[in-house]
């Protein structure tokens, strides 16, 4: 069946492509994009062309240095175009008719208004191009993917160019050692103790786009070598609209979501809710060789697990245009999650002769719950008629989580070691406040902008860990005073920034400087205080972008970023769930600074785009998890201790290829490939002096079929190296088909996750006296059926194109 489906897709691709080549297409749409105030031309604005009934753009181009564009080789038919540019409200022109006798459409001057002056778009029914490229990153427009219906942020991120998502749901930018997740320009790690939990319940229908920022502007925090910014939907149609959907998979997974909004002329109200029930099952096998001067022995461990999670995400918001010059946005978000975990592990102790000396069985059970609440307020004021804008933002968050686990360990033969019972209870709380004050204003005829800002971030964490061991003589659990303790963490970051942006004649230049003062204090209830000296950091950045010859774009950027050690890295509380594999944080960590340079070159055609990128970075004091193995005195057992450390220097060189191709107005393909060379140099341990290549590739294919049907497929591959080993190649895939009914209001979608089989992960690591191979497989292969209904009652405001000159 899989083979026949693949043959069908490939055959359809070449047949439709051939038909497209043979067709005589001579229609043209042209025009000039200018600013509404002042009439200055706008270079590099994105122009997307759609068939009047199509769900995706058939061609995407950009205006030249004088604001002109022309879309050629169009067939006779009805079209509409969308013009968008950062900082301006999108403009959509409907009713463009091309016939054999009237095939040249000149739309004249098309005016874009700044977002702060625009109460609404002309319409928002048209899909944006799936991928937009820039000198500082890539933008993925979520609504252009079939996966956007009935899925979550985590599902969408797996198919965003330059992004990779690990088995635990953590998203990173390929080639970057540290990535931060932002939501609406604000760090999400202030919103949840576990970002993966948040992304797993955040419905994709609430997301407008995902920005992958390899060189974030100075207004963003200096943390991380890159930022993934999830931008939520803000604008809604005039009137009442929304949708409701449900999806279910054969694995037992269920996802329901609904959202609704009402927009009047000066205000809009919106609300959404979602619920997700998820079952994860898997198996693992770890084989470790332990080498010591007088002995060599082996650990052969097998395990399986089953985790159940359910939770909800609930959002509400108000957007109010107080006056034409003042806007207020209020939003609130609440997440909750419940988990139930079960796992079994068998550890076989093998001697130097590979014969088993004893067997350890461990049964682990647990349950947990978490909830977090975030409230956000943003106020914007237009200070003058030339485009000056003042913005004030305030975010408050609180998060609580509780995790209870029990471990029952027995040995064979029974005489080798006594049975143990242990309970671990973790009560964790987070609170945070973010404040920002930003002002920006054009200086020279709106060809440039000066941006100034101040920010303050406060964060408090309280992690209360209680460990109890069962006393078989008294038949009761007794407190383990050595492992029971409370970890307090307080962080204050004060920041100020200034940046300058200039564009003219196809040139775009942005430069900025951000300074931050970080004050961190933390202590352990049974281990003393850690009052660190505040440290001051400077983060310069500059980017240059040039658009020329109407189809080429060159960009270069430089920035300094920081990876701050935070509570998860610093917390010295010991996790001894597996007494032979313990882990803890390192309170002596120092921040790691990275210098990074990115160069990109883009070429754009009527039906294609191609963007190679080259990135180089050098990091001092790289923070990574570091494992050592030591022999337990008086035994033939070895304990693995895992912690974080400033392991040394890493020089990384990454080469990426990103592109898309639309051979016909019904078919779209996109792909990206990256190869990263890492070179570690360390005085900590000679085993960390190593080179390694990492690879990542993604291919996507979509096709519009007759009868309002569409198919889409994605294939991902990743193979990553780190300081102590490698995560060997793994493949993920997705195939989706969608059918619409009732004038596109009702959508039925069938998806197959991991068409090629369950996801397998292989990780290899080694040190001076050990080698370890870990293999795991997870139940990621799933058949999912989704049903989504959109309802709307909209007052349309379509602007017809100007008459032909």
PDB file of N, CA, C and O in Angstrom, residues 709-766:
ATOM      1  N   UNK A 709     -10.194  18.691  -2.220  1.00  0.00           N
ATOM      2  CA  UNK A 709      -9.383  17.727  -1.488  1.00  0.00           C
ATOM      3  C   UNK A 709      -7.919  18.106  -1.612  1.00  0.00           C
ATOM      4  O   UNK A 709      -7.492  18.665  -2.627  1.00  0.00           O
ATOM      5  N   UNK A 710      -7.148  17.830  -0.576  1.00  0.00           N
ATOM      6  CA  UNK A 710      -5.720  18.143  -0.588  1.00  0.00           C
ATOM      7  C   UNK A 710      -4.962  17.069   0.184  1.00  0.00           C
ATOM      8  O   UNK A 710      -5.504  16.439   1.105  1.00  0.00           O
ATOM      9  N   UNK A 711      -3.708  16.845  -0.206  1.00  0.00           N
ATOM     10  CA  UNK A 711      -2.837  15.929   0.521  1.00  0.00           C
ATOM     11  C   UNK A 711      -1.536  16.650   0.845  1.00  0.00           C
ATOM     12  O   UNK A 711      -1.126  17.574   0.139  1.00  0.00           O
ATOM     13  N   UNK A 712      -0.911  16.233   1.935  1.00  0.00           N
ATOM     14  CA  UNK A 712       0.353  16.830   2.364  1.00  0.00           C
ATOM     15  C   UNK A 712       1.185  15.770   3.055  1.00  0.00           C
ATOM     16  O   UNK A 712       0.658  14.918   3.774  1.00  0.00           O
ATOM     17  N   UNK A 713       2.491  15.804   2.821  1.00  0.00           N
ATOM     18  CA  UNK A 713       3.381  14.855   3.485  1.00  0.00           C
ATOM     19  C   UNK A 713       4.660  15.573   3.907  1.00  0.00           C
ATOM     20  O   UNK A 713       5.071  16.557   3.289  1.00  0.00           O
ATOM     21  N   UNK A 714       5.277  15.074   4.984  1.00  0.00           N
ATOM     22  CA  UNK A 714       6.527  15.627   5.493  1.00  0.00           C
ATOM     23  C   UNK A 714       7.432  14.484   5.935  1.00  0.00           C
ATOM     24  O   UNK A 714       6.973  13.492   6.514  1.00  0.00           O
ATOM     25  N   UNK A 715       8.716  14.645   5.677  1.00  0.00           N
ATOM     26  CA  UNK A 715       9.713  13.657   6.060  1.00  0.00           C
ATOM     27  C   UNK A 715      10.882  14.384   6.714  1.00  0.00           C
ATOM     28  O   UNK A 715      11.411  15.349   6.151  1.00  0.00           O
ATOM     29  N   UNK A 716      11.292  13.952   7.934  1.00  0.00           N
ATOM     30  CA  UNK A 716      12.367  14.606   8.679  1.00  0.00           C
ATOM     31  C   UNK A 716      13.432  13.589   9.066  1.00  0.00           C
ATOM     32  O   UNK A 716      13.125  12.449   9.424  1.00  0.00           O
ATOM     33  N   UNK A 717      14.700  14.045   9.025  1.00  0.00           N
ATOM     34  CA  UNK A 717      15.823  13.200   9.435  1.00  0.00           C
ATOM     35  C   UNK A 717      16.764  14.042  10.293  1.00  0.00           C
ATOM     36  O   UNK A 717      17.026  15.208   9.995  1.00  0.00           O
ATOM     37  N   UNK A 718      17.286  13.435  11.382  1.00  0.00           N
ATOM     38  CA  UNK A 718      18.214  14.149  12.267  1.00  0.00           C
ATOM     39  C   UNK A 718      19.272  13.195  12.783  1.00  0.00           C
ATOM     40  O   UNK A 718      18.979  12.042  13.119  1.00  0.00           O
ATOM     41  N   UNK A 719      20.509  13.682  12.857  1.00  0.00           N
ATOM     42  CA  UNK A 719      21.647  12.918  13.365  1.00  0.00           C
ATOM     43  C   UNK A 719      22.592  13.932  14.001  1.00  0.00           C
ATOM     44  O   UNK A 719      23.248  14.704  13.293  1.00  0.00           O
ATOM     45  N   UNK A 720      22.656  13.948  15.345  1.00  0.00           N
ATOM     46  CA  UNK A 720      23.317  15.046  16.046  1.00  0.00           C
ATOM     47  C   UNK A 720      24.467  14.571  16.925  1.00  0.00           C
ATOM     48  O   UNK A 720      24.370  13.537  17.588  1.00  0.00           O
ATOM     49  N   UNK A 721      25.535  15.357  16.925  1.00  0.00           N
ATOM     50  CA  UNK A 721      26.698  15.092  17.775  1.00  0.00           C
ATOM     51  C   UNK A 721      26.718  16.076  18.936  1.00  0.00           C
ATOM     52  O   UNK A 721      26.257  17.209  18.823  1.00  0.00           O
ATOM     53  N   UNK A 722      27.258  15.621  20.099  1.00  0.00           N
ATOM     54  CA  UNK A 722      27.493  16.527  21.218  1.00  0.00           C
ATOM     55  C   UNK A 722      28.866  16.239  21.810  1.00  0.00           C
ATOM     56  O   UNK A 722      29.661  15.499  21.230  1.00  0.00           O
ATOM     57  N   UNK A 723      29.146  16.836  22.969  1.00  0.00           N
ATOM     58  CA  UNK A 723      30.500  16.764  23.515  1.00  0.00           C
ATOM     59  C   UNK A 723      30.910  15.351  23.895  1.00  0.00           C
ATOM     60  O   UNK A 723      32.100  15.008  23.848  1.00  0.00           O
ATOM     61  N   UNK A 724      29.968  14.480  24.276  1.00  0.00           N
ATOM     62  CA  UNK A 724      30.325  13.147  24.746  1.00  0.00           C
ATOM     63  C   UNK A 724      29.792  12.021  23.877  1.00  0.00           C
ATOM     64  O   UNK A 724      29.907  10.864  24.237  1.00  0.00           O
ATOM     65  N   UNK A 725      29.200  12.350  22.756  1.00  0.00           N
ATOM     66  CA  UNK A 725      28.685  11.269  21.938  1.00  0.00           C
ATOM     67  C   UNK A 725      27.838  11.758  20.793  1.00  0.00           C
ATOM     68  O   UNK A 725      28.039  12.839  20.250  1.00  0.00           O
ATOM     69  N   UNK A 726      26.836  10.956  20.438  1.00  0.00           N
ATOM     70  CA  UNK A 726      26.015  11.245  19.272  1.00  0.00           C
ATOM     71  C   UNK A 726      24.621  10.637  19.432  1.00  0.00           C
ATOM     72  O   UNK A 726      24.472   9.522  19.934  1.00  0.00           O
ATOM     73  N   UNK A 727      23.639  11.403  19.012  1.00  0.00           N
ATOM     74  CA  UNK A 727      22.291  10.881  18.850  1.00  0.00           C
ATOM     75  C   UNK A 727      22.169  10.447  17.398  1.00  0.00           C
ATOM     76  O   UNK A 727      22.129  11.288  16.491  1.00  0.00           O
ATOM     77  N   UNK A 728      22.171   9.160  17.172  1.00  0.00           N
ATOM     78  CA  UNK A 728      22.246   8.641  15.813  1.00  0.00           C
ATOM     79  C   UNK A 728      20.959   8.915  15.051  1.00  0.00           C
ATOM     80  O   UNK A 728      19.942   9.286  15.608  1.00  0.00           O
ATOM     81  N   UNK A 729      21.021   8.704  13.746  1.00  0.00           N
ATOM     82  CA  UNK A 729      19.956   9.113  12.850  1.00  0.00           C
ATOM     83  C   UNK A 729      18.589   8.567  13.202  1.00  0.00           C
ATOM     84  O   UNK A 729      18.431   7.385  13.504  1.00  0.00           O
ATOM     85  N   UNK A 730      17.579   9.425  13.188  1.00  0.00           N
ATOM     86  CA  UNK A 730      16.205   8.995  13.340  1.00  0.00           C
ATOM     87  C   UNK A 730      15.342   9.707  12.315  1.00  0.00           C
ATOM     88  O   UNK A 730      15.656  10.799  11.854  1.00  0.00           O
ATOM     89  N   UNK A 731      14.251   9.072  11.941  1.00  0.00           N
ATOM     90  CA  UNK A 731      13.380   9.571  10.883  1.00  0.00           C
ATOM     91  C   UNK A 731      11.966   9.715  11.432  1.00  0.00           C
ATOM     92  O   UNK A 731      11.459   8.828  12.110  1.00  0.00           O
ATOM     93  N   UNK A 732      11.339  10.836  11.159  1.00  0.00           N
ATOM     94  CA  UNK A 732       9.931  11.032  11.472  1.00  0.00           C
ATOM     95  C   UNK A 732       9.213  11.428  10.189  1.00  0.00           C
ATOM     96  O   UNK A 732       9.811  12.026   9.283  1.00  0.00           O
ATOM     97  N   UNK A 733       7.938  11.110  10.105  1.00  0.00           N
ATOM     98  CA  UNK A 733       7.198  11.382   8.875  1.00  0.00           C
ATOM     99  C   UNK A 733       5.735  11.633   9.200  1.00  0.00           C
ATOM    100  O   UNK A 733       5.243  11.286  10.277  1.00  0.00           O
ATOM    101  N   UNK A 734       5.044  12.237   8.235  1.00  0.00           N
ATOM    102  CA  UNK A 734       3.625  12.509   8.391  1.00  0.00           C
ATOM    103  C   UNK A 734       2.981  12.549   7.009  1.00  0.00           C
ATOM    104  O   UNK A 734       3.560  13.063   6.052  1.00  0.00           O
ATOM    105  N   UNK A 735       1.794  11.994   6.911  1.00  0.00           N
ATOM    106  CA  UNK A 735       1.008  12.050   5.678  1.00  0.00           C
ATOM    107  C   UNK A 735      -0.422  12.438   6.059  1.00  0.00           C
ATOM    108  O   UNK A 735      -1.028  11.812   6.931  1.00  0.00           O
ATOM    109  N   UNK A 736      -0.949  13.508   5.420  1.00  0.00           N
ATOM    110  CA  UNK A 736      -2.286  14.002   5.742  1.00  0.00           C
ATOM    111  C   UNK A 736      -3.097  14.180   4.471  1.00  0.00           C
ATOM    112  O   UNK A 736      -2.572  14.556   3.418  1.00  0.00           O
ATOM    113  N   UNK A 737      -4.376  13.914   4.573  1.00  0.00           N
ATOM    114  CA  UNK A 737      -5.321  14.168   3.490  1.00  0.00           C
ATOM    115  C   UNK A 737      -6.526  14.895   4.061  1.00  0.00           C
ATOM    116  O   UNK A 737      -6.996  14.570   5.157  1.00  0.00           O
ATOM    117  N   UNK A 738      -7.034  15.893   3.313  1.00  0.00           N
ATOM    118  CA  UNK A 738      -8.137  16.702   3.821  1.00  0.00           C
ATOM    119  C   UNK A 738      -9.215  16.871   2.756  1.00  0.00           C
ATOM    120  O   UNK A 738      -8.920  17.013   1.571  1.00  0.00           O
ATOM    121  N   UNK A 739     -10.436  16.860   3.193  1.00  0.00           N
ATOM    122  CA  UNK A 739     -11.593  17.099   2.340  1.00  0.00           C
ATOM    123  C   UNK A 739     -12.472  18.144   3.009  1.00  0.00           C
ATOM    124  O   UNK A 739     -12.748  18.063   4.208  1.00  0.00           O
ATOM    125  N   UNK A 740     -12.906  19.164   2.247  1.00  0.00           N
ATOM    126  CA  UNK A 740     -13.751  20.213   2.804  1.00  0.00           C
ATOM    127  C   UNK A 740     -15.184  20.077   2.290  1.00  0.00           C
ATOM    128  O   UNK A 740     -15.427  19.628   1.166  1.00  0.00           O
ATOM    129  N   UNK A 741     -16.124  20.493   3.148  1.00  0.00           N
ATOM    130  CA  UNK A 741     -17.544  20.424   2.825  1.00  0.00           C
ATOM    131  C   UNK A 741     -18.204  21.749   3.209  1.00  0.00           C
ATOM    132  O   UNK A 741     -17.604  22.584   3.895  1.00  0.00           O
ATOM    133  N   UNK A 742     -19.429  21.928   2.796  1.00  0.00           N
ATOM    134  CA  UNK A 742     -20.267  23.063   3.230  1.00  0.00           C
ATOM    135  C   UNK A 742     -19.558  24.402   3.015  1.00  0.00           C
ATOM    136  O   UNK A 742     -19.365  25.203   3.927  1.00  0.00           O
ATOM    137  N   UNK A 743     -19.121  24.622   1.765  1.00  0.00           N
ATOM    138  CA  UNK A 743     -18.459  25.881   1.409  1.00  0.00           C
ATOM    139  C   UNK A 743     -17.229  26.137   2.263  1.00  0.00           C
ATOM    140  O   UNK A 743     -17.009  27.248   2.776  1.00  0.00           O
ATOM    141  N   UNK A 744     -16.444  25.095   2.448  1.00  0.00           N
ATOM    142  CA  UNK A 744     -15.176  25.159   3.185  1.00  0.00           C
ATOM    143  C   UNK A 744     -15.344  25.366   4.681  1.00  0.00           C
ATOM    144  O   UNK A 744     -14.361  25.632   5.384  1.00  0.00           O
ATOM    145  N   UNK A 745     -16.548  25.228   5.200  1.00  0.00           N
ATOM    146  CA  UNK A 745     -16.748  25.403   6.638  1.00  0.00           C
ATOM    147  C   UNK A 745     -16.396  24.141   7.428  1.00  0.00           C
ATOM    148  O   UNK A 745     -15.940  24.218   8.565  1.00  0.00           O
ATOM    149  N   UNK A 746     -16.619  22.979   6.834  1.00  0.00           N
ATOM    150  CA  UNK A 746     -16.378  21.715   7.514  1.00  0.00           C
ATOM    151  C   UNK A 746     -15.176  21.016   6.871  1.00  0.00           C
ATOM    152  O   UNK A 746     -15.155  20.815   5.654  1.00  0.00           O
ATOM    153  N   UNK A 747     -14.191  20.671   7.692  1.00  0.00           N
ATOM    154  CA  UNK A 747     -12.990  19.998   7.210  1.00  0.00           C
ATOM    155  C   UNK A 747     -12.869  18.630   7.860  1.00  0.00           C
ATOM    156  O   UNK A 747     -12.990  18.494   9.077  1.00  0.00           O
ATOM    157  N   UNK A 748     -12.595  17.621   7.048  1.00  0.00           N
ATOM    158  CA  UNK A 748     -12.320  16.275   7.528  1.00  0.00           C
ATOM    159  C   UNK A 748     -10.887  15.938   7.145  1.00  0.00           C
ATOM    160  O   UNK A 748     -10.510  16.047   5.976  1.00  0.00           O
ATOM    161  N   UNK A 749     -10.080  15.555   8.129  1.00  0.00           N
ATOM    162  CA  UNK A 749      -8.660  15.293   7.860  1.00  0.00           C
ATOM    163  C   UNK A 749      -8.254  13.947   8.437  1.00  0.00           C
ATOM    164  O   UNK A 749      -8.584  13.617   9.580  1.00  0.00           O
ATOM    165  N   UNK A 750      -7.504  13.184   7.649  1.00  0.00           N
ATOM    166  CA  UNK A 750      -6.909  11.931   8.088  1.00  0.00           C
ATOM    167  C   UNK A 750      -5.396  12.073   8.037  1.00  0.00           C
ATOM    168  O   UNK A 750      -4.834  12.443   7.012  1.00  0.00           O
ATOM    169  N   UNK A 751      -4.741  11.797   9.162  1.00  0.00           N
ATOM    170  CA  UNK A 751      -3.281  11.910   9.243  1.00  0.00           C
ATOM    171  C   UNK A 751      -2.682  10.593   9.699  1.00  0.00           C
ATOM    172  O   UNK A 751      -3.273   9.884  10.523  1.00  0.00           O
ATOM    173  N   UNK A 752      -1.518  10.308   9.155  1.00  0.00           N
ATOM    174  CA  UNK A 752      -0.742   9.154   9.590  1.00  0.00           C
ATOM    175  C   UNK A 752       0.604   9.672  10.068  1.00  0.00           C
ATOM    176  O   UNK A 752       1.402  10.184   9.275  1.00  0.00           O
ATOM    177  N   UNK A 753       0.855   9.603  11.363  1.00  0.00           N
ATOM    178  CA  UNK A 753       2.143  10.004  11.910  1.00  0.00           C
ATOM    179  C   UNK A 753       3.134   8.853  11.800  1.00  0.00           C
ATOM    180  O   UNK A 753       2.794   7.714  12.092  1.00  0.00           O
ATOM    181  N   UNK A 754       4.356   9.186  11.425  1.00  0.00           N
ATOM    182  CA  UNK A 754       5.424   8.200  11.272  1.00  0.00           C
ATOM    183  C   UNK A 754       4.960   7.023  10.413  1.00  0.00           C
ATOM    184  O   UNK A 754       4.804   5.890  10.871  1.00  0.00           O
ATOM    185  N   UNK A 755       4.748   7.347   9.129  1.00  0.00           N
ATOM    186  CA  UNK A 755       4.279   6.355   8.159  1.00  0.00           C
ATOM    187  C   UNK A 755       5.231   5.175   8.080  1.00  0.00           C
ATOM    188  O   UNK A 755       4.815   4.029   7.891  1.00  0.00           O
ATOM    189  N   UNK A 756       6.528   5.435   8.251  1.00  0.00           N
ATOM    190  CA  UNK A 756       7.536   4.393   8.072  1.00  0.00           C
ATOM    191  C   UNK A 756       7.715   3.515   9.303  1.00  0.00           C
ATOM    192  O   UNK A 756       8.507   2.574   9.280  1.00  0.00           O
ATOM    193  N   UNK A 757       7.024   3.814  10.385  1.00  0.00           N
ATOM    194  CA  UNK A 757       7.151   3.004  11.594  1.00  0.00           C
ATOM    195  C   UNK A 757       7.390   3.868  12.811  1.00  0.00           C
ATOM    196  O   UNK A 757       7.640   5.078  12.722  1.00  0.00           O
ATOM    197  N   UNK A 758       7.327   3.258  13.999  1.00  0.00           N
ATOM    198  CA  UNK A 758       7.544   3.981  15.248  1.00  0.00           C
ATOM    199  C   UNK A 758       8.920   4.639  15.276  1.00  0.00           C
ATOM    200  O   UNK A 758       9.875   4.147  14.656  1.00  0.00           O
ATOM    201  N   UNK A 759       9.010   5.703  16.012  1.00  0.00           N
ATOM    202  CA  UNK A 759      10.265   6.445  16.074  1.00  0.00           C
ATOM    203  C   UNK A 759      11.277   5.713  16.942  1.00  0.00           C
ATOM    204  O   UNK A 759      10.991   5.347  18.081  1.00  0.00           O
ATOM    205  N   UNK A 760      12.472   5.504  16.389  1.00  0.00           N
ATOM    206  CA  UNK A 760      13.570   4.869  17.111  1.00  0.00           C
ATOM    207  C   UNK A 760      14.655   5.889  17.400  1.00  0.00           C
ATOM    208  O   UNK A 760      14.963   6.743  16.567  1.00  0.00           O
ATOM    209  N   UNK A 761      15.246   5.797  18.584  1.00  0.00           N
ATOM    210  CA  UNK A 761      16.317   6.715  18.979  1.00  0.00           C
ATOM    211  C   UNK A 761      17.502   5.905  19.477  1.00  0.00           C
ATOM    212  O   UNK A 761      17.350   5.001  20.299  1.00  0.00           O
ATOM    213  N   UNK A 762      18.674   6.256  18.974  1.00  0.00           N
ATOM    214  CA  UNK A 762      19.910   5.602  19.398  1.00  0.00           C
ATOM    215  C   UNK A 762      20.900   6.675  19.825  1.00  0.00           C
ATOM    216  O   UNK A 762      21.196   7.593  19.051  1.00  0.00           O
ATOM    217  N   UNK A 763      21.379   6.553  21.059  1.00  0.00           N
ATOM    218  CA  UNK A 763      22.337   7.530  21.572  1.00  0.00           C
ATOM    219  C   UNK A 763      23.602   6.816  22.046  1.00  0.00           C
ATOM    220  O   UNK A 763      23.523   5.860  22.817  1.00  0.00           O
ATOM    221  N   UNK A 764      24.724   7.294  21.574  1.00  0.00           N
ATOM    222  CA  UNK A 764      26.016   6.708  21.929  1.00  0.00           C
ATOM    223  C   UNK A 764      26.838   7.752  22.679  1.00  0.00           C
ATOM    224  O   UNK A 764      26.906   8.914  22.278  1.00  0.00           O
ATOM    225  N   UNK A 765      27.449   7.354  23.805  1.00  0.00           N
ATOM    226  CA  UNK A 765      28.314   8.268  24.552  1.00  0.00           C
ATOM    227  C   UNK A 765      29.492   7.494  25.117  1.00  0.00           C
ATOM    228  O   UNK A 765      29.418   6.268  25.307  1.00  0.00           O
ATOM    229  N   UNK A 766      30.575   8.213  25.397  1.00  0.00           N
ATOM    230  CA  UNK A 766      31.755   7.572  25.959  1.00  0.00           C
ATOM    231  C   UNK A 766      32.564   8.573  26.765  1.00  0.00           C
ATOM    232  O   UNK A 766      32.488   9.785  26.549  1.00  0.00           O
TER     233      UNK A 766
END
